[in-house]
């Protein structure tokens, strides 16, 4: 009897363990099979391509962000091209690109009707500093001294406290948003293209020219500053994030990513990603731009500052 009881106990225990095993396996394999399914679904949610053109000052940030976005969305291809803010605004206005990157408001480059068709997405702030060849022994220029240099009135560094050395201007073409920002907020006036000045729209090439040309002066976004060139104080104020954010340093502009009308699903997702903490707290800061959330002042299209 005792043997019979033990045999039945063993049989019952075996069935019980088998039942438990059968209950667990589907749940684990179900979870395991659901995870890839969700990932595949997320990757497959967005499919298509985006072409962003325009500002070279903004180009580096958009390129970095687009690389990360494509890593998370394998069905999306993003191409980023420079060409200057004017080109970016014109191309997005004419439907040749999905996003027009610009350092200036659309109203400053396009007629009112075309500008009204565009939707402004501000993604960061860019500040621009006058830069000189590292051998130029001038650390500060007043607004009037900059005007005199970029209008050709002053042609030698000795006239503004430097050595006896000719000034070589590295300027931007008239379509450049960086030039528009520099002229509007550093000089307060438009300038003519001077004979003998070099014109180059690519910020990277401007930096190369300034670093390699004796007596050179140009202007660059803070994101391009390094030890190969020297940034000049403006009326005694250093171009840095703190001075821009509190309104002390005036030479700055918004980085706009314009769309013609409201963006489609893919473009909106990318623009949302540009404003995500992943980009604003990392790429924006690391590349020398200023996050929108840090600005203590605001500027309208007329250049008026409010707090």
C-alpha positions as a Markdown table, in Angstrom:
| # | Residue | x | y | z |
|---|---|---|---|---|
| 1 | Unk | 0.0 | 0.0 | 0.0 |
| 2 | Unk | 2.8 | 2.3 | 1.0 |
| 3 | Unk | 4.6 | 1.6 | -2.4 |
| 4 | Unk | 1.4 | 2.3 | -4.3 |
| 5 | Unk | 1.0 | 5.6 | -2.5 |
| 6 | Unk | 4.6 | 6.6 | -3.3 |
| 7 | Unk | 4.1 | 5.7 | -6.9 |
| 8 | Unk | 1.0 | 7.8 | -7.3 |
| 9 | Unk | 2.8 | 10.7 | -5.6 |
| 10 | Unk | 5.6 | 10.5 | -8.1 |
| 11 | Unk | 3.2 | 10.4 | -11.0 |
| 12 | Unk | 1.3 | 13.4 | -9.7 |
| 13 | Unk | 4.5 | 15.4 | -9.1 |
| 14 | Unk | 5.7 | 14.6 | -12.6 |
| 15 | Unk | 2.4 | 15.9 | -14.1 |
| 16 | Unk | 2.6 | 19.0 | -11.9 |
| 17 | Unk | 6.2 | 19.9 | -13.1 |
| 18 | Unk | 5.3 | 19.3 | -16.7 |
| 19 | Unk | 2.3 | 21.6 | -16.4 |
| 20 | Unk | 4.4 | 24.4 | -14.8 |
| 21 | Unk | 7.0 | 24.0 | -17.6 |
| 22 | Unk | 4.3 | 24.3 | -20.2 |
| 23 | Unk | 2.9 | 27.5 | -18.6 |
| 24 | Unk | 6.3 | 29.3 | -18.5 |
| 25 | Unk | 7.6 | 28.5 | -22.0 |
| 26 | Unk | 5.0 | 30.3 | -24.0 |
| 27 | Unk | 5.3 | 33.4 | -21.8 |
| 28 | Unk | 9.1 | 33.6 | -22.2 |
| 29 | Unk | 9.1 | 32.8 | -25.8 |
| 30 | Unk | 6.2 | 35.0 | -26.3 |
| 31 | Unk | 8.1 | 37.9 | -24.7 |
| 32 | Unk | 11.2 | 37.0 | -26.7 |
| 33 | Unk | 9.3 | 36.9 | -29.9 |
| 34 | Unk | 7.4 | 40.1 | -29.1 |
| 35 | Unk | 10.5 | 42.2 | -28.5 |
| 36 | Unk | 12.0 | 41.9 | -32.0 |
| 37 | Unk | 8.5 | 42.3 | -33.4 |
| 38 | Unk | 8.2 | 45.7 | -31.6 |
| 39 | Unk | 11.6 | 46.8 | -32.7 |
| 40 | Unk | 10.9 | 45.8 | -36.3 |
| 41 | Unk | 7.7 | 47.7 | -36.1 |
| 42 | Unk | 9.4 | 50.8 | -34.7 |
| 43 | Unk | 12.1 | 50.6 | -37.4 |
| 44 | Unk | 9.5 | 50.2 | -40.1 |
| 45 | Unk | 7.3 | 53.0 | -38.9 |
| 46 | Unk | 9.2 | 55.7 | -40.8 |
| 47 | Unk | 10.3 | 55.3 | -44.4 |
| 48 | Unk | 11.4 | 57.9 | -46.8 |
| 49 | Unk | 14.1 | 60.5 | -47.5 |
| 50 | Unk | 14.8 | 64.0 | -46.3 |
| 51 | Unk | 16.9 | 66.7 | -48.1 |
| 52 | Unk | 18.1 | 69.5 | -45.9 |
| 53 | Unk | 20.0 | 72.4 | -47.6 |
| 54 | Unk | 21.3 | 75.8 | -46.7 |
| 55 | Unk | 23.3 | 77.3 | -43.8 |
| 56 | Unk | 26.8 | 76.0 | -43.5 |
| 57 | Unk | 26.9 | 77.3 | -39.9 |
| 58 | Unk | 24.0 | 74.9 | -39.1 |
| 59 | Unk | 25.2 | 72.1 | -41.3 |
| 60 | Unk | 27.5 | 70.4 | -38.8 |
| 61 | Unk | 24.7 | 70.1 | -36.2 |
| 62 | Unk | 22.1 | 68.8 | -38.7 |
| 63 | Unk | 24.6 | 66.2 | -40.0 |
| 64 | Unk | 25.3 | 64.9 | -36.5 |
| 65 | Unk | 21.7 | 64.7 | -35.6 |
| 66 | Unk | 20.7 | 63.1 | -38.9 |
| 67 | Unk | 23.3 | 60.3 | -38.4 |
| 68 | Unk | 21.8 | 59.5 | -35.0 |
| 69 | Unk | 18.2 | 59.7 | -36.3 |
| 70 | Unk | 19.0 | 57.3 | -39.2 |
| 71 | Unk | 20.6 | 54.9 | -36.7 |
| 72 | Unk | 17.3 | 54.7 | -34.9 |
| 73 | Unk | 15.2 | 54.8 | -38.1 |
| 74 | Unk | 16.7 | 52.5 | -40.7 |
| 75 | Unk | 14.0 | 53.3 | -43.2 |
| 76 | Unk | 14.9 | 57.0 | -43.4 |
| 77 | Unk | 17.7 | 58.5 | -45.5 |
| 78 | Unk | 18.7 | 62.1 | -44.7 |
| 79 | Unk | 21.0 | 64.1 | -47.0 |
| 80 | Unk | 22.4 | 67.4 | -45.6 |
| 81 | Unk | 23.9 | 70.0 | -48.0 |
| 82 | Unk | 25.3 | 73.5 | -47.5 |
| 83 | Unk | 25.1 | 76.3 | -50.0 |
| 84 | Unk | 24.2 | 79.2 | -47.6 |
| 85 | Unk | 21.0 | 80.4 | -46.0 |
| 86 | Unk | 19.8 | 82.1 | -49.1 |
| 87 | Unk | 20.1 | 78.9 | -51.1 |
| 88 | Unk | 18.4 | 76.9 | -48.4 |
| 89 | Unk | 15.4 | 79.3 | -48.2 |
| 90 | Unk | 15.0 | 79.5 | -51.9 |
| 91 | Unk | 15.2 | 75.7 | -52.4 |
| 92 | Unk | 12.7 | 74.9 | -49.7 |
| 93 | Unk | 10.4 | 77.6 | -51.0 |
| 94 | Unk | 10.6 | 76.1 | -54.5 |
| 95 | Unk | 10.1 | 72.6 | -53.3 |
| 96 | Unk | 13.6 | 71.5 | -54.2 |
| 97 | Unk | 14.4 | 70.5 | -50.6 |
| 98 | Unk | 12.3 | 69.4 | -47.6 |
| 99 | Unk | 14.1 | 71.6 | -45.1 |
| 100 | Unk | 15.8 | 75.0 | -45.6 |
| 101 | Unk | 18.5 | 75.6 | -43.0 |
| 102 | Unk | 19.0 | 79.3 | -42.3 |
| 103 | Unk | 20.8 | 81.7 | -40.0 |
| 104 | Unk | 18.3 | 84.4 | -40.8 |
| 105 | Unk | 14.5 | 84.8 | -40.8 |
| 106 | Unk | 12.9 | 83.9 | -44.1 |
| 107 | Unk | 11.5 | 87.4 | -44.3 |
| 108 | Unk | 15.1 | 88.7 | -44.6 |
| 109 | Unk | 15.8 | 86.7 | -47.8 |
| 110 | Unk | 12.5 | 86.0 | -49.5 |
| 111 | Unk | 9.6 | 88.3 | -50.6 |
| 112 | Unk | 6.7 | 88.4 | -48.1 |
| 113 | Unk | 4.5 | 86.0 | -50.1 |
| 114 | Unk | 7.1 | 83.3 | -50.3 |
| 115 | Unk | 8.2 | 83.8 | -46.7 |
| 116 | Unk | 4.6 | 83.4 | -45.5 |
| 117 | Unk | 4.4 | 79.9 | -47.0 |
| 118 | Unk | 7.3 | 78.7 | -44.8 |
| 119 | Unk | 7.0 | 77.4 | -41.2 |
| 120 | Unk | 9.8 | 78.4 | -38.9 |
| 121 | Unk | 11.4 | 75.7 | -36.6 |
| 122 | Unk | 14.1 | 77.3 | -34.4 |
| 123 | Unk | 16.4 | 74.6 | -33.2 |
| 124 | Unk | 19.4 | 76.5 | -31.6 |
| 125 | Unk | 21.2 | 79.8 | -31.4 |
| 126 | Unk | 24.4 | 80.5 | -33.2 |
| 127 | Unk | 26.8 | 83.3 | -32.2 |
| 128 | Unk | 29.3 | 84.7 | -34.6 |
| 129 | Unk | 32.7 | 86.1 | -33.7 |
| 130 | Unk | 35.2 | 88.1 | -35.7 |
| 131 | Unk | 38.3 | 86.0 | -36.1 |
| 132 | Unk | 41.9 | 86.8 | -37.2 |
| 133 | Unk | 45.0 | 84.9 | -38.1 |
| 134 | Unk | 46.7 | 83.8 | -34.9 |
| 135 | Unk | 49.7 | 86.0 | -35.5 |
| 136 | Unk | 47.6 | 89.2 | -35.5 |
| 137 | Unk | 48.4 | 91.0 | -32.2 |
| 138 | Unk | 44.9 | 92.5 | -31.7 |
| 139 | Unk | 42.5 | 91.1 | -29.2 |
| 140 | Unk | 39.6 | 93.5 | -29.3 |
| 141 | Unk | 37.9 | 95.6 | -31.9 |
| 142 | Unk | 35.2 | 98.2 | -31.5 |
| 143 | Unk | 32.1 | 98.3 | -33.7 |
| 144 | Unk | 33.5 | 101.3 | -35.5 |
| 145 | Unk | 36.9 | 99.6 | -36.1 |
| 146 | Unk | 35.1 | 96.6 | -37.6 |
| 147 | Unk | 33.1 | 98.9 | -39.8 |
| 148 | Unk | 36.2 | 100.7 | -40.9 |
| 149 | Unk | 37.9 | 97.4 | -41.8 |
| 150 | Unk | 35.0 | 95.8 | -43.7 |
| 151 | Unk | 34.3 | 99.0 | -45.6 |
| 152 | Unk | 38.0 | 99.4 | -46.6 |
| 153 | Unk | 38.7 | 102.6 | -44.6 |
| 154 | Unk | 41.3 | 100.8 | -42.5 |
| 155 | Unk | 43.6 | 98.5 | -44.5 |
| 156 | Unk | 46.5 | 98.0 | -42.1 |
| 157 | Unk | 46.5 | 96.4 | -38.6 |
| 158 | Unk | 48.7 | 99.3 | -37.3 |
| 159 | Unk | 45.6 | 101.6 | -37.6 |
| 160 | Unk | 43.8 | 99.6 | -35.0 |
| 161 | Unk | 46.6 | 98.9 | -32.6 |
| 162 | Unk | 48.4 | 96.1 | -34.3 |
| 163 | Unk | 51.6 | 95.5 | -36.2 |
| 164 | Unk | 52.4 | 97.1 | -39.5 |
| 165 | Unk | 50.7 | 94.4 | -41.6 |
| 166 | Unk | 48.1 | 94.5 | -44.4 |
| 167 | Unk | 44.6 | 93.4 | -43.6 |
| 168 | Unk | 43.3 | 90.6 | -45.7 |
| 169 | Unk | 39.5 | 90.3 | -45.5 |
| 170 | Unk | 37.9 | 86.8 | -45.8 |
| 171 | Unk | 34.3 | 87.7 | -46.5 |
| 172 | Unk | 31.1 | 85.7 | -47.3 |
| 173 | Unk | 29.0 | 86.1 | -50.5 |
| 174 | Unk | 25.9 | 88.3 | -50.3 |
| 175 | Unk | 23.7 | 85.2 | -50.1 |
| 176 | Unk | 25.3 | 84.1 | -46.9 |
| 177 | Unk | 23.2 | 84.1 | -43.7 |
| 178 | Unk | 26.4 | 84.3 | -41.6 |
| 179 | Unk | 27.3 | 87.5 | -43.5 |
| 180 | Unk | 23.8 | 88.9 | -43.0 |
| 181 | Unk | 23.9 | 88.2 | -39.3 |
| 182 | Unk | 27.4 | 89.7 | -38.9 |
| 183 | Unk | 26.5 | 92.9 | -40.9 |
| 184 | Unk | 23.2 | 93.4 | -39.1 |
| 185 | Unk | 24.4 | 92.8 | -35.5 |
| 186 | Unk | 28.2 | 93.5 | -35.5 |
| 187 | Unk | 28.4 | 96.3 | -38.1 |
| 188 | Unk | 24.9 | 97.6 | -38.1 |
| 189 | Unk | 25.2 | 98.2 | -41.9 |
| 190 | Unk | 25.5 | 96.3 | -45.2 |
| 191 | Unk | 28.9 | 96.5 | -46.9 |
| 192 | Unk | 30.1 | 96.3 | -50.5 |
| 193 | Unk | 32.4 | 93.6 | -51.8 |
| 194 | Unk | 35.9 | 95.1 | -51.7 |
| 195 | Unk | 38.4 | 94.5 | -54.4 |
| 196 | Unk | 41.1 | 92.1 | -53.1 |
| 197 | Unk | 38.9 | 90.5 | -50.5 |
| 198 | Unk | 38.3 | 86.8 | -50.6 |
| 199 | Unk | 34.8 | 85.4 | -50.7 |
| 200 | Unk | 34.0 | 82.0 | -49.4 |
| 201 | Unk | 30.7 | 80.6 | -48.1 |
| 202 | Unk | 32.0 | 77.4 | -46.5 |
| 203 | Unk | 32.7 | 78.1 | -42.8 |
| 204 | Unk | 35.3 | 75.3 | -42.8 |
| 205 | Unk | 37.1 | 77.0 | -45.8 |
| 206 | Unk | 36.9 | 80.4 | -44.2 |
| 207 | Unk | 38.6 | 79.0 | -41.1 |
| 208 | Unk | 41.3 | 77.4 | -43.2 |
| 209 | Unk | 41.9 | 80.7 | -45.1 |
| 210 | Unk | 42.1 | 82.8 | -41.9 |
| 211 | Unk | 44.4 | 80.3 | -40.2 |
| 212 | Unk | 46.8 | 80.2 | -43.2 |
| 213 | Unk | 46.7 | 83.8 | -44.5 |
| 214 | Unk | 48.9 | 86.4 | -42.7 |
| 215 | Unk | 46.9 | 89.4 | -41.6 |
| 216 | Unk | 43.6 | 87.8 | -42.3 |
| 217 | Unk | 40.2 | 88.6 | -40.7 |
| 218 | Unk | 36.9 | 86.9 | -41.2 |
| 219 | Unk | 34.0 | 85.8 | -39.0 |
| 220 | Unk | 32.8 | 82.4 | -37.9 |
| 221 | Unk | 30.2 | 80.7 | -35.8 |
| 222 | Unk | 31.5 | 79.7 | -32.3 |
| 223 | Unk | 31.1 | 76.1 | -33.4 |
| 224 | Unk | 34.1 | 76.6 | -35.7 |
| 225 | Unk | 36.5 | 78.3 | -33.2 |
| 226 | Unk | 39.7 | 76.5 | -32.2 |
| 227 | Unk | 43.3 | 77.3 | -31.5 |
| 228 | Unk | 44.1 | 77.6 | -35.3 |
| 229 | Unk | 42.6 | 81.1 | -35.3 |
| 230 | Unk | 42.0 | 83.9 | -32.8 |
| 231 | Unk | 38.5 | 85.2 | -31.8 |
| 232 | Unk | 38.3 | 88.9 | -31.3 |
| 233 | Unk | 36.3 | 90.6 | -28.5 |
| 234 | Unk | 33.6 | 92.9 | -29.7 |
| 235 | Unk | 33.6 | 96.3 | -27.8 |
| 236 | Unk | 35.4 | 94.5 | -25.0 |
| 237 | Unk | 32.9 | 91.6 | -24.7 |
| 238 | Unk | 33.9 | 88.1 | -25.3 |
| 239 | Unk | 31.8 | 85.9 | -27.6 |
| 240 | Unk | 30.8 | 83.1 | -25.4 |
| 241 | Unk | 27.6 | 81.2 | -24.4 |
| 242 | Unk | 27.0 | 83.1 | -21.2 |
| 243 | Unk | 27.3 | 86.6 | -22.8 |
| 244 | Unk | 25.0 | 85.6 | -25.7 |
| 245 | Unk | 22.4 | 84.0 | -23.4 |
| 246 | Unk | 22.1 | 87.0 | -21.2 |
| 247 | Unk | 22.1 | 89.5 | -24.1 |
| 248 | Unk | 25.5 | 91.1 | -23.4 |
| 249 | Unk | 27.0 | 89.9 | -26.7 |
| 250 | Unk | 24.8 | 91.0 | -29.6 |
| 251 | Unk | 26.2 | 89.1 | -32.6 |
| 252 | Unk | 23.9 | 86.0 | -32.6 |
| 253 | Unk | 21.0 | 84.6 | -34.5 |
| 254 | Unk | 18.6 | 81.7 | -34.4 |
| 255 | Unk | 19.2 | 78.6 | -36.4 |
| 256 | Unk | 16.1 | 78.0 | -38.3 |
| 257 | Unk | 15.0 | 74.8 | -40.1 |
| 258 | Unk | 12.2 | 76.0 | -42.4 |
| 259 | Unk | 9.6 | 73.8 | -44.0 |
| 260 | Unk | 7.1 | 74.7 | -46.7 |
| 261 | Unk | 3.9 | 74.4 | -44.8 |
| 262 | Unk | 3.6 | 72.0 | -41.9 |
| 263 | Unk | 6.2 | 69.2 | -42.2 |
| 264 | Unk | 5.2 | 65.7 | -43.2 |
| 265 | Unk | 5.4 | 62.8 | -40.8 |
| 266 | Unk | 9.1 | 62.0 | -41.5 |
| 267 | Unk | 10.3 | 65.6 | -41.4 |
| 268 | Unk | 8.3 | 66.3 | -38.3 |
| 269 | Unk | 9.8 | 63.3 | -36.5 |
| 270 | Unk | 13.3 | 64.6 | -37.4 |
| 271 | Unk | 12.5 | 68.1 | -36.3 |
| 272 | Unk | 11.2 | 66.7 | -33.0 |
| 273 | Unk | 14.4 | 64.8 | -32.7 |
| 274 | Unk | 16.4 | 68.0 | -33.2 |
| 275 | Unk | 14.6 | 69.4 | -30.1 |
| 276 | Unk | 15.0 | 66.3 | -28.0 |
| 277 | Unk | 17.1 | 66.3 | -24.9 |
| 278 | Unk | 19.5 | 63.9 | -26.7 |
| 279 | Unk | 20.4 | 66.6 | -29.2 |
| 280 | Unk | 19.8 | 69.8 | -27.3 |
| 281 | Unk | 21.9 | 68.7 | -24.2 |
| 282 | Unk | 24.6 | 66.9 | -26.2 |
| 283 | Unk | 25.3 | 67.8 | -29.8 |
| 284 | Unk | 24.0 | 71.4 | -29.6 |
| 285 | Unk | 26.4 | 72.1 | -26.7 |
| 286 | Unk | 29.3 | 70.0 | -27.9 |
| 287 | Unk | 29.3 | 71.7 | -31.3 |
| 288 | Unk | 29.3 | 75.2 | -29.8 |
| 289 | Unk | 25.7 | 76.2 | -30.4 |
| 290 | Unk | 23.4 | 77.4 | -27.7 |
| 291 | Unk | 20.3 | 75.4 | -26.7 |
| 292 | Unk | 17.0 | 77.3 | -27.1 |
| 293 | Unk | 16.2 | 76.7 | -23.5 |
| 294 | Unk | 19.2 | 78.6 | -22.3 |
| 295 | Unk | 18.3 | 81.9 | -23.9 |
| 296 | Unk | 17.3 | 84.6 | -21.5 |
| 297 | Unk | 16.4 | 87.0 | -24.3 |
| 298 | Unk | 14.5 | 86.8 | -27.5 |
| 299 | Unk | 14.9 | 88.5 | -30.8 |
| 300 | Unk | 12.3 | 89.2 | -33.5 |
| 301 | Unk | 12.7 | 89.6 | -37.2 |
| 302 | Unk | 13.3 | 93.3 | -36.8 |
| 303 | Unk | 16.2 | 92.6 | -34.4 |
| 304 | Unk | 14.3 | 93.8 | -31.3 |
| 305 | Unk | 15.4 | 92.2 | -28.1 |
| 306 | Unk | 13.0 | 91.3 | -25.3 |
| 307 | Unk | 13.5 | 89.4 | -22.0 |
